[in-house]
XYZ file of C-alpha atoms in Angstrom:
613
model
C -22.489 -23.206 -6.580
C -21.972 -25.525 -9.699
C -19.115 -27.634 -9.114
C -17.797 -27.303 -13.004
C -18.149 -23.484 -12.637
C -16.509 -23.209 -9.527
C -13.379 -25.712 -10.597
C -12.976 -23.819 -14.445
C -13.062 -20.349 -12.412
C -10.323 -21.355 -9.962
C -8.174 -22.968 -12.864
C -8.249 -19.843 -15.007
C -7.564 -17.643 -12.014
C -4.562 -19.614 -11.460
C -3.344 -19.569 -14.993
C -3.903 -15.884 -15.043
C -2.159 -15.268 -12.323
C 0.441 -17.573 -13.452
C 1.236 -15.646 -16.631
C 0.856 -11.899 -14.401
C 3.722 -13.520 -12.368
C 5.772 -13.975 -15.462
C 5.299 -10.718 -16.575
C 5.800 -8.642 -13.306
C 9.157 -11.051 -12.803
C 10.322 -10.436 -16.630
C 9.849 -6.666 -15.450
C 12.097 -7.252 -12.482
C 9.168 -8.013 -9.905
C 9.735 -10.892 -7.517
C 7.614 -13.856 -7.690
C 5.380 -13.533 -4.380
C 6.429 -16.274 -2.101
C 3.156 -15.103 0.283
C 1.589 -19.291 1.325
C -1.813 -18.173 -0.857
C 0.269 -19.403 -3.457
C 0.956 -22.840 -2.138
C -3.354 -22.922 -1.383
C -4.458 -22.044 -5.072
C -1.676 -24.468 -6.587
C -0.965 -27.244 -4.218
C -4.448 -27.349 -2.888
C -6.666 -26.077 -5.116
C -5.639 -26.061 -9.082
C -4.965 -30.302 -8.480
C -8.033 -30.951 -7.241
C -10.070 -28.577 -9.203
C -8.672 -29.526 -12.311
C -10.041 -33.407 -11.878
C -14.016 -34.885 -11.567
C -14.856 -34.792 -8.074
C -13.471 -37.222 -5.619
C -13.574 -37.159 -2.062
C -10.727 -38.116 0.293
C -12.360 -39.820 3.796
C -10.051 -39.770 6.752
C -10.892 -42.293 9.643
C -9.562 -40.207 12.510
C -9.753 -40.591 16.700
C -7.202 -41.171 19.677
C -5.029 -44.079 21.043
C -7.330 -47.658 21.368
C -10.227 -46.240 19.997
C -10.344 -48.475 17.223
C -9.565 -46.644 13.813
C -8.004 -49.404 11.750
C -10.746 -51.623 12.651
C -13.596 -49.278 10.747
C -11.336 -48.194 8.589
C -10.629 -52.279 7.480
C -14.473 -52.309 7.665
C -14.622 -49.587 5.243
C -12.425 -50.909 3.250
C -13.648 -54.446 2.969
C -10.590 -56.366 4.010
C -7.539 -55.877 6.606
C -5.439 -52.794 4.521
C -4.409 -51.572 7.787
C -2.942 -53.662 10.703
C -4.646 -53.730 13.676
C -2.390 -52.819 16.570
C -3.207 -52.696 20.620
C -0.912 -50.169 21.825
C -0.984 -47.045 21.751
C 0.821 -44.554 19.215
C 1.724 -47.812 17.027
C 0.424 -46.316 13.701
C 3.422 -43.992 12.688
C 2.505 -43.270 9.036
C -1.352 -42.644 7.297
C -2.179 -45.200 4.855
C -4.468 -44.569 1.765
C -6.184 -46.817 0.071
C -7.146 -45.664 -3.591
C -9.252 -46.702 -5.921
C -8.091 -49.297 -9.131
C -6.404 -47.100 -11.686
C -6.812 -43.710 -9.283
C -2.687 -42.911 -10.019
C -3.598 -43.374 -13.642
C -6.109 -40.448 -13.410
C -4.024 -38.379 -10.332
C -1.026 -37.084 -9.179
C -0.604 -38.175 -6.485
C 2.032 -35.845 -5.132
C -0.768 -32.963 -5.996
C -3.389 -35.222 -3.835
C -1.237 -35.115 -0.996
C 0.893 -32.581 -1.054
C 3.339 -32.141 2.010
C 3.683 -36.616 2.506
C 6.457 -38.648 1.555
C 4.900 -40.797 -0.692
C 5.245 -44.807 0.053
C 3.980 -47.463 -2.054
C 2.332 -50.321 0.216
C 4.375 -53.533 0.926
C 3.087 -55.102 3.883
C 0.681 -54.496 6.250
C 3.542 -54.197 8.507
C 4.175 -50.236 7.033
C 2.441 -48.230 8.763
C 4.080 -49.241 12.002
C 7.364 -48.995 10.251
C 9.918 -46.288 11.101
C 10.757 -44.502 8.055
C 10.349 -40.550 6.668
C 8.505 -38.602 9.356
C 5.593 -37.386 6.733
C 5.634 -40.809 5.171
C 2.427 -41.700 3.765
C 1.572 -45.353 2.718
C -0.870 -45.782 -0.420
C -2.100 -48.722 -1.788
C -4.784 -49.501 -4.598
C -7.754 -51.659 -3.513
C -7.216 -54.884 -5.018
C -10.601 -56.127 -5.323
C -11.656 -53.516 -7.518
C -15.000 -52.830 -5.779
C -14.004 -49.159 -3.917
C -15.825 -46.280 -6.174
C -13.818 -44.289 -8.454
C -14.237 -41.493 -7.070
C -13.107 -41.987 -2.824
C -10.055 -42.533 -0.775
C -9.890 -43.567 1.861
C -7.107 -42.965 4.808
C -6.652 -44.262 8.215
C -4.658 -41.912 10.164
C -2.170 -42.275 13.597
C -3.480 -41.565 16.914
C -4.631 -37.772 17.372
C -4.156 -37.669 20.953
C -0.659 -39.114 20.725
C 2.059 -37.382 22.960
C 4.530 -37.780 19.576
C 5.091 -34.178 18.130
C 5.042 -35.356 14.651
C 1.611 -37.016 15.170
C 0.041 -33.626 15.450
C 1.988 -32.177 12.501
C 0.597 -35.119 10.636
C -2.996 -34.587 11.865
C -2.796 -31.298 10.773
C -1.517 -32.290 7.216
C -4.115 -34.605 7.036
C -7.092 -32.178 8.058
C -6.007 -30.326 5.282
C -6.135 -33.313 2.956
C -8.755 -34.366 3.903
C -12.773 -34.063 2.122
C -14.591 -35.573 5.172
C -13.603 -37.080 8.666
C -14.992 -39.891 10.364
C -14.857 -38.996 13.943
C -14.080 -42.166 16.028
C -15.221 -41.681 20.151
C -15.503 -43.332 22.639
C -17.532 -43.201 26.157
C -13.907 -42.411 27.456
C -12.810 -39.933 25.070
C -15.787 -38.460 23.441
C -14.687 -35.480 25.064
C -10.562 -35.406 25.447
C -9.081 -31.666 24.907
C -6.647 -33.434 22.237
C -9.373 -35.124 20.828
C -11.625 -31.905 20.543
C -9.346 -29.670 19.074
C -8.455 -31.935 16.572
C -11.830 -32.440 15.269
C -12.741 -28.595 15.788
C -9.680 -27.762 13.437
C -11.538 -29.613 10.943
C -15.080 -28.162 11.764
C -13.448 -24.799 11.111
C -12.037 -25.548 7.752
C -15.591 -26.779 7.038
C -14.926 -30.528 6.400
C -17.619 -33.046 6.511
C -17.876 -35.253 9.397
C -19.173 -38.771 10.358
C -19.319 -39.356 13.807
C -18.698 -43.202 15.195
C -19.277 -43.914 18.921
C -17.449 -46.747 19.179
C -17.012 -49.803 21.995
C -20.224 -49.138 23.617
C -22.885 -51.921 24.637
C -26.105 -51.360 22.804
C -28.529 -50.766 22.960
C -28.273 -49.541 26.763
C -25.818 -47.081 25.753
C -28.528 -45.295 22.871
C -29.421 -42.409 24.999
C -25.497 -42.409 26.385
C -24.392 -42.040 22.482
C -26.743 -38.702 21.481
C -25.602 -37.086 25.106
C -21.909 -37.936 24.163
C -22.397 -36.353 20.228
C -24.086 -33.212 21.793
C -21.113 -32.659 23.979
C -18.894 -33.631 20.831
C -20.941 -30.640 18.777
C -20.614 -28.035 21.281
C -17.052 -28.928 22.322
C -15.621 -29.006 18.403
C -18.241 -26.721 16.775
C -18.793 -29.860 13.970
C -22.146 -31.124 13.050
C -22.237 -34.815 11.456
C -23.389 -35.477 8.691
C -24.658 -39.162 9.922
C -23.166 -40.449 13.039
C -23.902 -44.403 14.321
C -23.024 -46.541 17.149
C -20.989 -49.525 17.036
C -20.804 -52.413 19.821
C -18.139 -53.740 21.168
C -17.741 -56.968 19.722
C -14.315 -58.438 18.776
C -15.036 -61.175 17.090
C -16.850 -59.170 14.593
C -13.945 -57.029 14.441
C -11.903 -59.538 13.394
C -14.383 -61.102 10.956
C -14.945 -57.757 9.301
C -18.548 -57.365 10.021
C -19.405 -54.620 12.390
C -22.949 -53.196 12.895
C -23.401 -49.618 12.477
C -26.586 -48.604 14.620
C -27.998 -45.485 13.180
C -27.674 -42.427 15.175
C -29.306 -39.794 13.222
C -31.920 -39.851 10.620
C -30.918 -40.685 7.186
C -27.972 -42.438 8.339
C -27.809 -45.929 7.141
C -23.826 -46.862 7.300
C -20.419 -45.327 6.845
C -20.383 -47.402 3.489
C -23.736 -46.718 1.808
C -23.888 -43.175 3.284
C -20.434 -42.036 2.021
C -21.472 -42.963 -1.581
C -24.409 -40.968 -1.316
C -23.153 -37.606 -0.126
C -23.292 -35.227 -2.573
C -19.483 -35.086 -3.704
C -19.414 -31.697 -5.583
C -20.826 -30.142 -2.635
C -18.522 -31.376 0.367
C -15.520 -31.187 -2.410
C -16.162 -27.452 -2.455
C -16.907 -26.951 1.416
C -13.400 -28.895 1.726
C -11.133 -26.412 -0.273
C -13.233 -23.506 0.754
C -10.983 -22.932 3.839
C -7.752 -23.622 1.142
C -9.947 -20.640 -1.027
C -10.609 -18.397 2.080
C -6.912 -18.374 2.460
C -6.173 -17.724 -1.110
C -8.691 -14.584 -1.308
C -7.443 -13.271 2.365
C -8.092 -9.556 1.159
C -4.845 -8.464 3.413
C -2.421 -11.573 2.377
C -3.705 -13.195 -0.280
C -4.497 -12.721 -3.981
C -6.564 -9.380 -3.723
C -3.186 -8.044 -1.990
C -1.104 -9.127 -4.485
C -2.941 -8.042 -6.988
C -3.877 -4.619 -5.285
C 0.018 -4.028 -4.901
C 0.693 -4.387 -8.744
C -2.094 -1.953 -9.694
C -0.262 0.288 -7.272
C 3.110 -0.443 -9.156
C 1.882 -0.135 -12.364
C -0.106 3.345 -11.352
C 3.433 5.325 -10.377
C 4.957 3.371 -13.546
C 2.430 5.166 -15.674
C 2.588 8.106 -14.235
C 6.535 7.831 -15.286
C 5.681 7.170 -18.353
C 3.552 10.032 -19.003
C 6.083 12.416 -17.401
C 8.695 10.983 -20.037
C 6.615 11.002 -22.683
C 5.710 14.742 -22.013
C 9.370 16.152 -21.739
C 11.762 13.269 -23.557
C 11.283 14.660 -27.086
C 13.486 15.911 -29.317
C 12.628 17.601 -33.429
C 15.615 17.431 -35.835
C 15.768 19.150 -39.156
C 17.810 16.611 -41.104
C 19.913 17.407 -43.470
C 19.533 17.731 -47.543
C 20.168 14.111 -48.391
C 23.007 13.003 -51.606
C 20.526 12.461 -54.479
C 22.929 10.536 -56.014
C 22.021 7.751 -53.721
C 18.522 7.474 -54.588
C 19.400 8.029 -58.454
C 22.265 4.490 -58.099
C 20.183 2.417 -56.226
C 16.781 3.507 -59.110
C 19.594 2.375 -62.025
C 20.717 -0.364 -60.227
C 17.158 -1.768 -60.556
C 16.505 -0.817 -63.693
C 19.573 -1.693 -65.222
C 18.701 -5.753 -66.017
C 15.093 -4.316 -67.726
C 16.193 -2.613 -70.438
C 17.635 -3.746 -73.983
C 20.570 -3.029 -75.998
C 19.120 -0.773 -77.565
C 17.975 1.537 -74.170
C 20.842 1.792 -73.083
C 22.678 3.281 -76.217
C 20.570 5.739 -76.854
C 19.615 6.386 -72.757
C 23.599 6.355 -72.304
C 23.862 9.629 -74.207
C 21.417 11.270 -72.563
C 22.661 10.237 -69.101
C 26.026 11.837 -70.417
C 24.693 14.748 -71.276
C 22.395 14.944 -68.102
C 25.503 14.404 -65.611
C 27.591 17.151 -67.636
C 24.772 19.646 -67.880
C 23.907 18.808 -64.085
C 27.412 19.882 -62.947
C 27.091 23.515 -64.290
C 23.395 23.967 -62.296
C 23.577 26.012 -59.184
C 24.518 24.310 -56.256
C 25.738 20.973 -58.171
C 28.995 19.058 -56.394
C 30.257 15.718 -56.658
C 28.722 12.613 -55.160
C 31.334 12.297 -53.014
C 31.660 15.956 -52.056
C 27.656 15.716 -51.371
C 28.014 12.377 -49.370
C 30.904 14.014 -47.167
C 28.986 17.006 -46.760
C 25.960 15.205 -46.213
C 27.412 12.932 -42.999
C 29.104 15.942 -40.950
C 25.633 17.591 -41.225
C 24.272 14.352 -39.881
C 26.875 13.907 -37.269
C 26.131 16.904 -35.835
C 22.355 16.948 -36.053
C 22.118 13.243 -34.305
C 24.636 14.320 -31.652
C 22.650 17.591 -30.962
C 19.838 15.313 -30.660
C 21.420 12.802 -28.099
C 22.697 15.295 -26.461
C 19.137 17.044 -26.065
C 17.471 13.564 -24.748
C 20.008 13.695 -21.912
C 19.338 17.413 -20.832
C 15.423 16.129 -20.803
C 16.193 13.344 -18.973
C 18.275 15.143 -16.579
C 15.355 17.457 -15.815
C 12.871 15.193 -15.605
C 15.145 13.339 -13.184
C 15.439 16.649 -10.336
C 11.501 17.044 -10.285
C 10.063 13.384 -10.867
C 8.708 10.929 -8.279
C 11.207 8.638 -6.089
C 9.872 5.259 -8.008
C 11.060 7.546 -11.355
C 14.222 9.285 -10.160
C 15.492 5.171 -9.252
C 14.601 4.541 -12.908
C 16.010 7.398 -14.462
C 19.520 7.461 -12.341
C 21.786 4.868 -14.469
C 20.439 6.707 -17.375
C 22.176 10.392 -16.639
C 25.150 9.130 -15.327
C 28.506 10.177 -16.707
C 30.153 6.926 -17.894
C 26.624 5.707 -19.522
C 26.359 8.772 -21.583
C 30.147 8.708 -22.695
C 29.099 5.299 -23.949
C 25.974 6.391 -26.006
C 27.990 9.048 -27.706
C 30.512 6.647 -28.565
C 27.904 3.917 -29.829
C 26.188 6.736 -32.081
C 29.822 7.941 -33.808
C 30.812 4.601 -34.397
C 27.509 3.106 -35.827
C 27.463 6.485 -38.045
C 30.600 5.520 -38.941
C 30.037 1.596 -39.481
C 26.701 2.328 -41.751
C 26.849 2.501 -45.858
C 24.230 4.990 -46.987
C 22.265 2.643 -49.007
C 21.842 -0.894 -46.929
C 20.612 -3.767 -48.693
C 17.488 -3.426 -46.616
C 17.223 0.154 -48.327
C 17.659 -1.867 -51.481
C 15.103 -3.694 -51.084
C 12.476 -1.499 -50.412
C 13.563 0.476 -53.178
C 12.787 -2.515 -55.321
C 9.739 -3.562 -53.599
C 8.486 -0.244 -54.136
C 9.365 -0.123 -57.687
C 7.798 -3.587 -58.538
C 4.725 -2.402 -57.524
C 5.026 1.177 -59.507
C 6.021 -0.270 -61.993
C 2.865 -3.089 -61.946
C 0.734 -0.077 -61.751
C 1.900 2.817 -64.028
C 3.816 0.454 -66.765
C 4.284 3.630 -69.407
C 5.118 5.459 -66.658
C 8.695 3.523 -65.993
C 9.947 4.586 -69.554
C 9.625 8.316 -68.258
C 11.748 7.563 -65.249
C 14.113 5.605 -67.347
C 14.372 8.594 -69.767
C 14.494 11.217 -66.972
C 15.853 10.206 -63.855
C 15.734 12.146 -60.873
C 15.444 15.978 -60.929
C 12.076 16.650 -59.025
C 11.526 18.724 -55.852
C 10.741 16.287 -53.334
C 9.781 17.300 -49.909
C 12.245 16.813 -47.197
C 10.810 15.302 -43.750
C 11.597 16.768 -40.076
C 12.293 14.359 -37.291
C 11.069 14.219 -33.823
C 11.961 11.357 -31.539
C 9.665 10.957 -28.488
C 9.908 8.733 -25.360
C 6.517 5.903 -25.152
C 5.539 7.543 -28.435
C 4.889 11.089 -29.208
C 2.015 11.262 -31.350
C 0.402 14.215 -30.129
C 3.514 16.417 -31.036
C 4.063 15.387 -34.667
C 1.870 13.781 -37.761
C 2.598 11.631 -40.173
C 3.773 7.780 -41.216
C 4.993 5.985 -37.455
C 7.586 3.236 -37.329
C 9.250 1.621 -34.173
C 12.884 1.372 -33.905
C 14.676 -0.717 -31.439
C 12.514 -3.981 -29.425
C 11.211 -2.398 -26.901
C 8.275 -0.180 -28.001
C 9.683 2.998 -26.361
C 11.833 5.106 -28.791
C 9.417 5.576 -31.296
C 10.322 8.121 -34.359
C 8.034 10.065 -36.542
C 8.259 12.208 -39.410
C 6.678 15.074 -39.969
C 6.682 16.295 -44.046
C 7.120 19.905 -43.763
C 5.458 21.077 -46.436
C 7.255 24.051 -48.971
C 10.837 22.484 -47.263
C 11.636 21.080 -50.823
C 15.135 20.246 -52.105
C 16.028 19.427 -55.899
C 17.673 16.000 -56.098
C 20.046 16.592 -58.782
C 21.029 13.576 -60.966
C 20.905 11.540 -63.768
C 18.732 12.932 -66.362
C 18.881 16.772 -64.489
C 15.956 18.348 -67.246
C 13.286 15.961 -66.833
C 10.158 17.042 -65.559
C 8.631 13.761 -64.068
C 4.591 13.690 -63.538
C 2.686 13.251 -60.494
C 2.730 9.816 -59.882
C 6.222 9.334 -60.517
C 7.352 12.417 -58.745
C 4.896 11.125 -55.457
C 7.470 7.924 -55.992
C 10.890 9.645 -56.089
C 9.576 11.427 -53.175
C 8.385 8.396 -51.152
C 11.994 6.637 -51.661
C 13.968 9.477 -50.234
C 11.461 9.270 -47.250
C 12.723 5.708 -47.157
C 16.256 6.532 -46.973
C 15.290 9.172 -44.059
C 13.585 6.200 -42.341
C 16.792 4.239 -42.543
C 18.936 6.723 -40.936
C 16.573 8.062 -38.258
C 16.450 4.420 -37.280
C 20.194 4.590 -36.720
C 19.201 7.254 -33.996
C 16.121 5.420 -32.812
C 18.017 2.395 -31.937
C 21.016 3.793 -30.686
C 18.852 5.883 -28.357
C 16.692 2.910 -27.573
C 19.860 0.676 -26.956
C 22.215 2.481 -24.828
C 20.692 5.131 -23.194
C 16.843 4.177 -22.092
C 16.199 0.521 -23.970
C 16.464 -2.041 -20.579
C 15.536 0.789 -18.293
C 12.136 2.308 -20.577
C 11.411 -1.027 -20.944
C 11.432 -1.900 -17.574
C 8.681 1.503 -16.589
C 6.389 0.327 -19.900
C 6.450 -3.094 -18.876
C 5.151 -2.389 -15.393
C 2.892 0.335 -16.670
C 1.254 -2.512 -18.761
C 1.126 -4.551 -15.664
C -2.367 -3.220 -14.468
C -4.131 -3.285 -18.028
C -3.208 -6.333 -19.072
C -6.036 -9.159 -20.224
C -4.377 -11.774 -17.441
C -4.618 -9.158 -14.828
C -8.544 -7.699 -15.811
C -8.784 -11.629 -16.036
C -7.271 -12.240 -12.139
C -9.065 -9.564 -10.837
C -12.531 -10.234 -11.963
C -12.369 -14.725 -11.130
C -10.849 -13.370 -7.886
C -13.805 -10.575 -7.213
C -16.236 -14.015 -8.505
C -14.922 -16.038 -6.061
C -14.743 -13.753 -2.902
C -18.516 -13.303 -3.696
C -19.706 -16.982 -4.443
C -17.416 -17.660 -0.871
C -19.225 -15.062 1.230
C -22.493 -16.714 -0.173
C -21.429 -19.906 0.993
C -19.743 -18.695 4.437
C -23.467 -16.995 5.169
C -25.553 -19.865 4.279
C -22.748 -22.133 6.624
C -23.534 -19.615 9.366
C -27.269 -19.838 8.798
C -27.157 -23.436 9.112
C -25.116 -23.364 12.060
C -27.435 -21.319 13.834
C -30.444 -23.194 12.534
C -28.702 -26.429 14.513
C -28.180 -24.299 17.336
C -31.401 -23.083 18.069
C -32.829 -26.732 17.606
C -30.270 -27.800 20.256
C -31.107 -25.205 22.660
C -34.908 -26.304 22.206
């Protein structure tokens, strides 16, 4: 697998699922806590997100001499070299120049306390139990791209040795195996080094301390007993003498123990990086894509969630409707807010000669059938409203209430603060006193009425002296109104708007055609043309719109807004673009990992049937 492909897919599957999270917790879902999460961000988003780099852990038992290769390694004495056993208390890394410039290094090792080096001295130092000593190499001549760690004593009998071991094999890229002729095959020792086998990290085997080369044969007995006791197979292994003073000096021979291997230096900077760097986090990715605990579960119980949520929301949307016949609106409102614009257009003149006929149109207008006062028609107007919108909150509860005996436990949990007693006092209340609170022309409704003329008036300019001349006496239809729960489209036609922030009370109007009502007004005798009548029409609409939004939102905000909201969010969950996103890197992944895990196991048996041979 390409190394760039496999690091972007792994990033964008954790950004995905990053943003998923959000949503499912915005919706009142938990954040999982399950440990795939600390895999794919601790583990595998830092490393992933950088150029390859390996981290090389020199790793063995009490006396078997691990800060000696590793101060070989390294080219000079990072680590001090102690005698006794269980000295070395904390790891210590040694970087390459300007690596913290180019890493976090809390997201390199996560789980250490973090120690800049002082002394050679500190890793013998008491101090935080997951302590971890880095240092950059000085001389400037370690590659960019390895670290390098020398690690306490495997075999110790100190508890937090082993929890550090185990931090450490999980840090770790590749292990350099130290043994010994007395060790090669210690239980402590073994299962140390078979963890690491198992999580598929790349070891170099060192049989250190022997005499050579009498113990050649001794070494490749001893690494065959290593392989079948651990499960690992080395990527090089070597054999070094014992020989102090070469310890001391810095210059230990590596005797090649299998072919290709030259030494721990020159070999390490040829392994293929991108390679081991994705066998390393593959058992960090295994963990991740655990179909039972790990992101396929997660994700598997969202698409559940947001399954039962939809089916709520279809049951809602299916019963939770309501159709009002609104009343026959005050036409003087249209006709005052129409003057009101036109009033700074016209001359001197206009509105001498216009004045007179207004006169005359008002006092002819009160003898036509039907004719009352403004304020008579406004009264009238609001008790019919009042009673219609009340009707209509009233009806949403009895739905809701029905919907709440037959629906689905996941629904009924929803729908139960809804329907109860004290919540539905409180909606009434709301509606009355926002009825109450709201003029019947708002300077919103002002403003579309002068939007809309602007433009009528840009496109029929002879037109506007008609209206001017003869305002207001046209049958006009007058719109039906059916409010509908996640949208209702299927029950009524017509222009759609959405009331309230939360995309669930959502109002349309039907025009019922032949319902017509005669605005009387201002000018009662004109007979306005087609274009001009479609406008007078259009800008009652608009006032409809204004007060079925007064509905919409009281609806929306105190009796279904936060609890709606929370079923469409959810729905949404399982059809969202991060969650097709997280599901389809995650179904990449499992596959590319099974096609590695197979070709591991084909290796493995390869090696084995050479061995048995």
């Amino acid at each position: 697998m390409d190394y760039s492909t496999w690091s972007r897919r792994v990033v964008d599957l954790a950004s995905a699922l990053t943003r998923l999270a959000d949503e499912a917790e915005a919706a009142g879902v938990p954040a999982p806590r399950a440990s795939w999460r600390a895999n794919l961000y601790q583990k595998l988003v830092p490393q992933a997100s950088d150029a390859p780099y390996l981290i090389v852990a020199v790793a063995g038992g009490a006396n078997m001499g691990k800060s000696t290769v590793f101060n070989h390694l390294v080219g000079f004495p990072a680590s001090r070299v102690h005698h006794n056993a269980a000295e070395t208390k904390h790891p210590v890394a040694l970087l390459p120049r300007g690596f913290t410039d180019r890493h976090d290094l809390a997201a390199v090792f996560p789980g250490f306390a973090l120690q800049p080096w002082a002394s050679e001295d500190d890793a013998v130092a008491e101090g935080h139990p997951d302590g971890l000593v880095w240092r950059e190499d000085p001389s400037g001549a370690q590659p960019a791209n390895l670290v390098l760690l020398d690690t306490p004593d495997v075999d110790a009998a100190l508890p937090n040795n082993w929890k550090l071991a185990e931090s450490i094999t999980h840090a770790a890229d590749v292990v350099i195996a130290l043994l010994t002729q007395q060790k090669y095959n210690d239980e402590k020792i073994r299962r140390f080094f078979r963890i690491a086998a198992e999580a598929d990290k790349g070891v170099l085997a060192v049989v250190n301390l022997i005499d050579w080369p009498d113990d050649r044969d001794h070494c490749r007995g001893w690494l065959e007993t290593f392989r079948k006791g651990t499960g690992a197979d080395p990527l090089h292994a070597y054999a070094v003498p014992r020989d102090r003073a070469a310890a001391r000096e810095g210059r230990l021979t590596f005797h090649p123990l299998t072919p290709g291997s030259t030494s721990p230096r020159a070999d390490l900077a040829e392994l293929h990086f991108a390679d081991i760097k994705i066998r390393s986090l593959r058992g960090a990715l295994r963990q991740a894509l655990d179909p039972d605990e790990g992101i396929p579960a997660y994700l598997r119980d969202l698409e559940k969630l947001a399954d039962e949520n939809r089916q709520a929301r279809a049951v809602i949307h299916q019963k939770v409707q309501v159709r009002i016949d609104l009343p026959r609106p005050p036409g003087h409102v249209v006709a005052e807010e129409i003057w009101r614009w036109l009033e700074p257009r016209r001359t001197w003149f206009d509105r001498k000669i216009h004045g007179a006929y207004g006169a005359l149109g008002r006092a002819v207008s009160r003898w036509l059938p039907g004719s009352v006062e403004p304020a008579e028609d406004e009264a009238r107007f609001l008790a019919e409203e009042k009673t219609q919108l009340s009707r209509a909150l009233e009806t949403i509860y009895n739905d809701l209430e029905a919907v709440h005996r037959v629906g689905a436990p996941a629904l009924r949990q929803e729908l139960q603060p809804l329907i109860a007693g004290d919540q539905r006092r409180r909606a009434f209340e709301e509606l009355q006193g926002r009825l109450a609170a709201a003029p019947l022309a708002t300077e919103s409704y002002r403003r579309v009425i002068a939007r809309r003329l602007e433009v009528f008036e840009a496109q029929h300019p002879r037109m506007m002296r008609a209206i001017e001349w003869g305002l207001v006496a046209t049958a006009i239809a007058r719109p039906a109104l059916t409010i509908g729960m996640f949208g209702a489209a299927d029950i009524a036609s017509g222009p759609i708007f959405q009331a309230g922030g939360h995309a669930i009370g959502q109002v349309f109007f039907d025009v019922a055609a032949g319902s017509a009502l005669t605005a009387g007004g201002e000018g009662a005798f004109a007979r306005l043309g087609g274009p001009a009548r479609a406008l007078i029409g259009d800008l009652f609409t608009a006032f409809y719109r204004e007060r079925a939004e007064l509905l919409a939102r009281v609806v929306d905000d105190c009796v279904v807004g936060r609890h709606l909201d929370r079923i469409e969010r959810l729905a949404a969950l399982g059809e969202s673009p991060d969650f097709q996103a997280a599901y389809k890197l995650a179904a990449d992944l499992s596959r590319e990992l099974a096609a590695i895990d197979e070709e591991a196991d084909e290796g493995r048996a390869r090696a084995a049937s050479v061995s048995m041979g």
